[in-house]
JSON list of C-alpha atoms in Angstrom, two decimals:
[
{"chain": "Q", "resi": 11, "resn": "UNK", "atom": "CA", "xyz": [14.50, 108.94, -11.41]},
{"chain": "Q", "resi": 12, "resn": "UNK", "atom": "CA", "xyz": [12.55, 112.08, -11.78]},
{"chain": "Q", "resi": 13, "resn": "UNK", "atom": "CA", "xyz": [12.83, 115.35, -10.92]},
{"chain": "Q", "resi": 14, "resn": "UNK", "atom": "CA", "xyz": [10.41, 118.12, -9.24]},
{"chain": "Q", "resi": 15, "resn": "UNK", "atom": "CA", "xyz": [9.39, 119.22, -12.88]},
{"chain": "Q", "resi": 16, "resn": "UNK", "atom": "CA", "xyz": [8.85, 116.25, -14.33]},
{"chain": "Q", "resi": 17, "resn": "UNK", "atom": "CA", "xyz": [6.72, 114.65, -11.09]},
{"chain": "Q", "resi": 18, "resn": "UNK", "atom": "CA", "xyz": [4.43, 118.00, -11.05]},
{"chain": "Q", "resi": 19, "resn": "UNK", "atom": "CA", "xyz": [3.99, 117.33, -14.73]},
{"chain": "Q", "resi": 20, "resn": "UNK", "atom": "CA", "xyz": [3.09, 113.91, -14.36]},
{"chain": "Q", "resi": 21, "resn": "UNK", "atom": "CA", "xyz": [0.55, 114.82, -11.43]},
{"chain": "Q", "resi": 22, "resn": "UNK", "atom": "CA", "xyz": [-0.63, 117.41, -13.72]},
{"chain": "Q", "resi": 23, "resn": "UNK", "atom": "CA", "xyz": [-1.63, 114.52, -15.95]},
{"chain": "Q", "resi": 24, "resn": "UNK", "atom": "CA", "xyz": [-3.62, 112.60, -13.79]},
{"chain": "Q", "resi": 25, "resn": "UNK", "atom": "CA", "xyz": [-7.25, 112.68, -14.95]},
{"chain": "Q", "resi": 26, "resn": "UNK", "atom": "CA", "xyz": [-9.32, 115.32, -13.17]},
{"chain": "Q", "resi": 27, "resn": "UNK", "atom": "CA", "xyz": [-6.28, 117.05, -11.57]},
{"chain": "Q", "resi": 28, "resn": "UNK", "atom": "CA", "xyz": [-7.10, 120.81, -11.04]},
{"chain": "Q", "resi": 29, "resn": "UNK", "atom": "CA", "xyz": [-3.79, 121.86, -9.65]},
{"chain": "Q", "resi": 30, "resn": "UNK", "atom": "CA", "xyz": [-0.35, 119.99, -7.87]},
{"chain": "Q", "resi": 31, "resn": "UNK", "atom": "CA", "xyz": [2.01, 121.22, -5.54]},
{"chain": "Q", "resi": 32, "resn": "UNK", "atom": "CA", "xyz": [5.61, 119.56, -3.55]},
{"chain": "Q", "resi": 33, "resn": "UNK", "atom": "CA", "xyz": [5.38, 120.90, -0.25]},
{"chain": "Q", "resi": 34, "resn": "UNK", "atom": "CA", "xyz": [8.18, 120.95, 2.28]},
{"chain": "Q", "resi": 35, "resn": "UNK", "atom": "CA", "xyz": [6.17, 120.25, 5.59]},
{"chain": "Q", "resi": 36, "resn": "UNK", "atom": "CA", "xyz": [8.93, 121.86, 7.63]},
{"chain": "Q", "resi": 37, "resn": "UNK", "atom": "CA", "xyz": [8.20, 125.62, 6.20]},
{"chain": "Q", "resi": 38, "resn": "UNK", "atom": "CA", "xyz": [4.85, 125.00, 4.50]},
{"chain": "Q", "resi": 39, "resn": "UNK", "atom": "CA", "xyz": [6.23, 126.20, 0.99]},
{"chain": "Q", "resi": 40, "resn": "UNK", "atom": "CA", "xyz": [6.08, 124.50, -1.98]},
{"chain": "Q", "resi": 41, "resn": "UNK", "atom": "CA", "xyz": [8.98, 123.49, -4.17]},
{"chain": "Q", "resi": 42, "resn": "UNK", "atom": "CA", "xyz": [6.71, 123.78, -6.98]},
{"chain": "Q", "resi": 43, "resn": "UNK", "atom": "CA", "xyz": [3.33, 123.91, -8.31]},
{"chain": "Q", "resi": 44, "resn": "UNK", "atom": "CA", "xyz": [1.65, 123.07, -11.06]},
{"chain": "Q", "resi": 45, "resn": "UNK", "atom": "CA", "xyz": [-1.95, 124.24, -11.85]},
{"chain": "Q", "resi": 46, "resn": "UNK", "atom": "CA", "xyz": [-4.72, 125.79, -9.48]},
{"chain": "Q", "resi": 47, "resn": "UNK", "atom": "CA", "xyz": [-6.61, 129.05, -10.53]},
{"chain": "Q", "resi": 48, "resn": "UNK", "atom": "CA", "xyz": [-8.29, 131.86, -8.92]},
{"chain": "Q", "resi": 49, "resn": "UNK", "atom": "CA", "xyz": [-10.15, 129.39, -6.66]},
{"chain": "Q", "resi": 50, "resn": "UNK", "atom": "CA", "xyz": [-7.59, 127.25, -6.47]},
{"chain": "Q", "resi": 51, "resn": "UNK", "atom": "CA", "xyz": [-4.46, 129.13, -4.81]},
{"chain": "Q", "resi": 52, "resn": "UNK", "atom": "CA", "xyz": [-2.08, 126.59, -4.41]},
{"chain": "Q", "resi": 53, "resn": "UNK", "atom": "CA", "xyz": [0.57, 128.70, -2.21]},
{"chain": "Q", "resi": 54, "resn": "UNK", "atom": "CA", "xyz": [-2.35, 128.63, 0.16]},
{"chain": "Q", "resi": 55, "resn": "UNK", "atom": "CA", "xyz": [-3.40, 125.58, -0.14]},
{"chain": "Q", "resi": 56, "resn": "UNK", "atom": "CA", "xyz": [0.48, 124.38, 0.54]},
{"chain": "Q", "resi": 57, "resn": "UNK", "atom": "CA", "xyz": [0.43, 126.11, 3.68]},
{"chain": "Q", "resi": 58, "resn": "UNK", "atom": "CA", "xyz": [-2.87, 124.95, 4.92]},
{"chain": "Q", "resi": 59, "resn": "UNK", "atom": "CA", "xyz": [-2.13, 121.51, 4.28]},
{"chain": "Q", "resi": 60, "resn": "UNK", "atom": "CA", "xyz": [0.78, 121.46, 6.07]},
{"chain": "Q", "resi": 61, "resn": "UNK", "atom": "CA", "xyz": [-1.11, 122.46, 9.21]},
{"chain": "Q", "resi": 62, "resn": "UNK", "atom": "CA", "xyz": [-3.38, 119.03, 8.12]},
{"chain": "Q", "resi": 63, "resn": "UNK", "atom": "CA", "xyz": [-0.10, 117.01, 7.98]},
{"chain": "Q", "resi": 64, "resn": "UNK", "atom": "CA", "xyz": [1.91, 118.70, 10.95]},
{"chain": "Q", "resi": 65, "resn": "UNK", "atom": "CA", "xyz": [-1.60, 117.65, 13.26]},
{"chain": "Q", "resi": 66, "resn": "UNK", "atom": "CA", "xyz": [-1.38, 114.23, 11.90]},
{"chain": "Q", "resi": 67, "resn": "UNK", "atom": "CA", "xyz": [1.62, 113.12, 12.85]},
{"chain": "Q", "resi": 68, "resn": "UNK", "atom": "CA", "xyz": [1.27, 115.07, 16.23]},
{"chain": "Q", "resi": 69, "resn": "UNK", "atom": "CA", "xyz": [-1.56, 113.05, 16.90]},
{"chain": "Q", "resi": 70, "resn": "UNK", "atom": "CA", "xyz": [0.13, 109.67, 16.05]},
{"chain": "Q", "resi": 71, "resn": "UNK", "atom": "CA", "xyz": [2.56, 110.23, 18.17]},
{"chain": "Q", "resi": 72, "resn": "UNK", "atom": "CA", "xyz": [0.38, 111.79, 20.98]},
{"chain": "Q", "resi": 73, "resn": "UNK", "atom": "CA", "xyz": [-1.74, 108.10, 20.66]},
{"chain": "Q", "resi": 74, "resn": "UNK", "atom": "CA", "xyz": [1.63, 106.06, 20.06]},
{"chain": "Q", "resi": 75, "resn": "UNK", "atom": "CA", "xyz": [1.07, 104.73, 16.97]},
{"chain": "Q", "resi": 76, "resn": "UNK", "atom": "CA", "xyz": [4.08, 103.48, 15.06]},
{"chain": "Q", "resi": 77, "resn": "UNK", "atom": "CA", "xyz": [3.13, 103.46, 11.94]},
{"chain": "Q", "resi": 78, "resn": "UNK", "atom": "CA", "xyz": [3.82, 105.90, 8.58]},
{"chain": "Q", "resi": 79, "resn": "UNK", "atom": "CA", "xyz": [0.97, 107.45, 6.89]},
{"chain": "Q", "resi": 80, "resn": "UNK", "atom": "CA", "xyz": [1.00, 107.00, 3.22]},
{"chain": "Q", "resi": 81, "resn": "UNK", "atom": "CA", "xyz": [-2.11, 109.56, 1.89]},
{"chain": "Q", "resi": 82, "resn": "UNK", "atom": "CA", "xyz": [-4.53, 111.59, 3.86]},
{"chain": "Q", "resi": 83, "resn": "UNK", "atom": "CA", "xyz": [-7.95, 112.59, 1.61]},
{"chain": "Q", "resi": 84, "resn": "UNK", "atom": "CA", "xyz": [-10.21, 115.63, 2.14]},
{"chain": "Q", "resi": 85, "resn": "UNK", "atom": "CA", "xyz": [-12.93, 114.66, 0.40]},
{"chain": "Q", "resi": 86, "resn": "UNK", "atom": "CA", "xyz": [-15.46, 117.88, -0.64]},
{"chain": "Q", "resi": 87, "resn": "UNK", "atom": "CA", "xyz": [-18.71, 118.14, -2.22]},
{"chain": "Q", "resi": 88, "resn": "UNK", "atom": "CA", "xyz": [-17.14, 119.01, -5.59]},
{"chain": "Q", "resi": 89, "resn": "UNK", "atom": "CA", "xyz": [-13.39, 117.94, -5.05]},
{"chain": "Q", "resi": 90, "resn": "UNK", "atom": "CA", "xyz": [-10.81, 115.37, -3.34]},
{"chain": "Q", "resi": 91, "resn": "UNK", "atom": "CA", "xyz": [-7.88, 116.89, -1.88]},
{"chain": "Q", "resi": 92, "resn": "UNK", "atom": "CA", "xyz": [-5.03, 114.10, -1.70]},
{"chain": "Q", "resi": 93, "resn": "UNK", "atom": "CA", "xyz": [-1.67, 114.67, 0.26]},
{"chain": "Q", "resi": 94, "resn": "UNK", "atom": "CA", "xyz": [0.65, 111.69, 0.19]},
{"chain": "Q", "resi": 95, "resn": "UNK", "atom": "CA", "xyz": [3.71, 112.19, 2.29]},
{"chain": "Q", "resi": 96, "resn": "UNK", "atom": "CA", "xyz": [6.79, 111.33, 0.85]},
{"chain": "Q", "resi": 97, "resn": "UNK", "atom": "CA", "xyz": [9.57, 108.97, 2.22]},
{"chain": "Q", "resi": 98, "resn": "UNK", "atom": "CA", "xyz": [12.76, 107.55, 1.75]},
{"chain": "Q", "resi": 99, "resn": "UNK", "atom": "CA", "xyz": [14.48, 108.27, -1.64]},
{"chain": "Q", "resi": 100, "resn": "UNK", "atom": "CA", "xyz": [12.39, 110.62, -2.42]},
{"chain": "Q", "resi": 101, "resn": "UNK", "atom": "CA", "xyz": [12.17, 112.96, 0.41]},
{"chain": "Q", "resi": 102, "resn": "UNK", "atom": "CA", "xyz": [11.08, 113.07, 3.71]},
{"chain": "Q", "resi": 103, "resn": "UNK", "atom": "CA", "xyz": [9.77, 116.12, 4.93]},
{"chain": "Q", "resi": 104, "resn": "UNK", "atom": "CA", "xyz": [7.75, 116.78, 2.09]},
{"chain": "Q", "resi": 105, "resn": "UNK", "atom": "CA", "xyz": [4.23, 115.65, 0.80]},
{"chain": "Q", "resi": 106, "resn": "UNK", "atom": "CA", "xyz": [2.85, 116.16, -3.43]},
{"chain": "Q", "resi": 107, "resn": "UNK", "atom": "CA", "xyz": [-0.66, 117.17, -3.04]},
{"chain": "Q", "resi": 108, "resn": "UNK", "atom": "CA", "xyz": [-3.20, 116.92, -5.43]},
{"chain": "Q", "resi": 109, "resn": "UNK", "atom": "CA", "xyz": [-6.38, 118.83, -6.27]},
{"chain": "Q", "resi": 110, "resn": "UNK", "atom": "CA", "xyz": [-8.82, 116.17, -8.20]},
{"chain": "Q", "resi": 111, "resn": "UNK", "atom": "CA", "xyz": [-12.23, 117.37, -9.51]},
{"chain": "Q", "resi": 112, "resn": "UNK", "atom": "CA", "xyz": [-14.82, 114.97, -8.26]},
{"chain": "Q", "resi": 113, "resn": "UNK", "atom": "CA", "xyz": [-16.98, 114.42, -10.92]},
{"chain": "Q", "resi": 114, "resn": "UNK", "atom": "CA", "xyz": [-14.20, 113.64, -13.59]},
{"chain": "Q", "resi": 115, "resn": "UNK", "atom": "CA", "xyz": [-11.33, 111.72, -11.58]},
{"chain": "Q", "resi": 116, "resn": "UNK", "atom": "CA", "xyz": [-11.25, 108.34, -10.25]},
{"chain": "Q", "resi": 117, "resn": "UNK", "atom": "CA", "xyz": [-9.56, 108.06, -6.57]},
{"chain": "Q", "resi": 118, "resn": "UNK", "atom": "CA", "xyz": [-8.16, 104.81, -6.62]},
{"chain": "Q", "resi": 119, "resn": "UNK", "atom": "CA", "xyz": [-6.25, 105.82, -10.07]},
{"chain": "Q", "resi": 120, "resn": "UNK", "atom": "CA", "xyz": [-5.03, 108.72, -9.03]},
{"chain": "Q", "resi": 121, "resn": "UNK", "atom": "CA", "xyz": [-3.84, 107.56, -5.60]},
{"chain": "Q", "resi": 122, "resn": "UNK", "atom": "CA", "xyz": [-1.90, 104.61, -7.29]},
{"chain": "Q", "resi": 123, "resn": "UNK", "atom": "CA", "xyz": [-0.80, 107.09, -9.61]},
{"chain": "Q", "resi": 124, "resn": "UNK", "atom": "CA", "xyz": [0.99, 109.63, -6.73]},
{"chain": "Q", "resi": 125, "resn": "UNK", "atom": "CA", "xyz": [2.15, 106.12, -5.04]},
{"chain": "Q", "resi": 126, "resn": "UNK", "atom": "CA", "xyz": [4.42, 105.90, -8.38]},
{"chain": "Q", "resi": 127, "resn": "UNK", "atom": "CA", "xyz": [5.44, 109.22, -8.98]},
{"chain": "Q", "resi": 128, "resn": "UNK", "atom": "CA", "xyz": [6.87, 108.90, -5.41]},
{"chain": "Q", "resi": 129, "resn": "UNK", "atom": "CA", "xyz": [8.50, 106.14, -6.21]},
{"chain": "Q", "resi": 130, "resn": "UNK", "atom": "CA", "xyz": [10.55, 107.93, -9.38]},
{"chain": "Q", "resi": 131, "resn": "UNK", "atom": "CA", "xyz": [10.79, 111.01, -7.57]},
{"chain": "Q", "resi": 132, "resn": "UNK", "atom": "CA", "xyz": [14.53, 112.14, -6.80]},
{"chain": "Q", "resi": 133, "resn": "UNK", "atom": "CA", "xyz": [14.22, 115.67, -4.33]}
]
């Protein structure tokens, strides 16, 4: 098991990563951030993102899908925004999104990568 700290840190590791945030999807804040820069202002980024997730599941349900999503990508011209919603154990309600410069990270790594954190993750 791993705490908030110690998952943010991880993220933080994951090649390419510009900036990391927990987000509670309920209130839009995060629980903790890691990261980001003058471009990059993860407070806002939490918030905006949790207008992403909130119209995601309103439109699975509005379509009657039964099914869980496990990451949604925003892919840019320079970056990859990755927001994997959490569940079970370690927290639903909340998503760890991830800031990835393009031209340095590798997608598939760093999606299996948040898949594990999640996985150790105690909220």
């Amino acid at each position: 098991m791993i705490n908030v700290e110690t998952a943010l840190k991880e993220a933080a590791g994951i090649e390419g990563t510009l900036g990391a945030a927990l987000v509670d999807y309920g209130s839009g804040m995060p629980l903790g951030t890691v990261g980001g820069n003058k471009d990059l202002d993860l407070s806002v980024a939490a918030a905006g993102n949790t207008d992403v997730v909130r119209a995601k599941v309103r439109t699975m349900e509005m379509l009657g899908l039964k099914d869980e999503i496990e990451d949604i990508l925003i892919t840019l011209g320079g970056q990859y925004h990755l927001i994997r919603l959490l569940k079970g154990r370690a927290g639903e309600g909340f998503f760890l999104y991830l800031a990835l410069d393009r031209s340095r990270a590798n997608l598939a790594m760093a999606r299996l990568q948040l898949k594990k954190i999640e996985a150790e993750l105690d909220i």
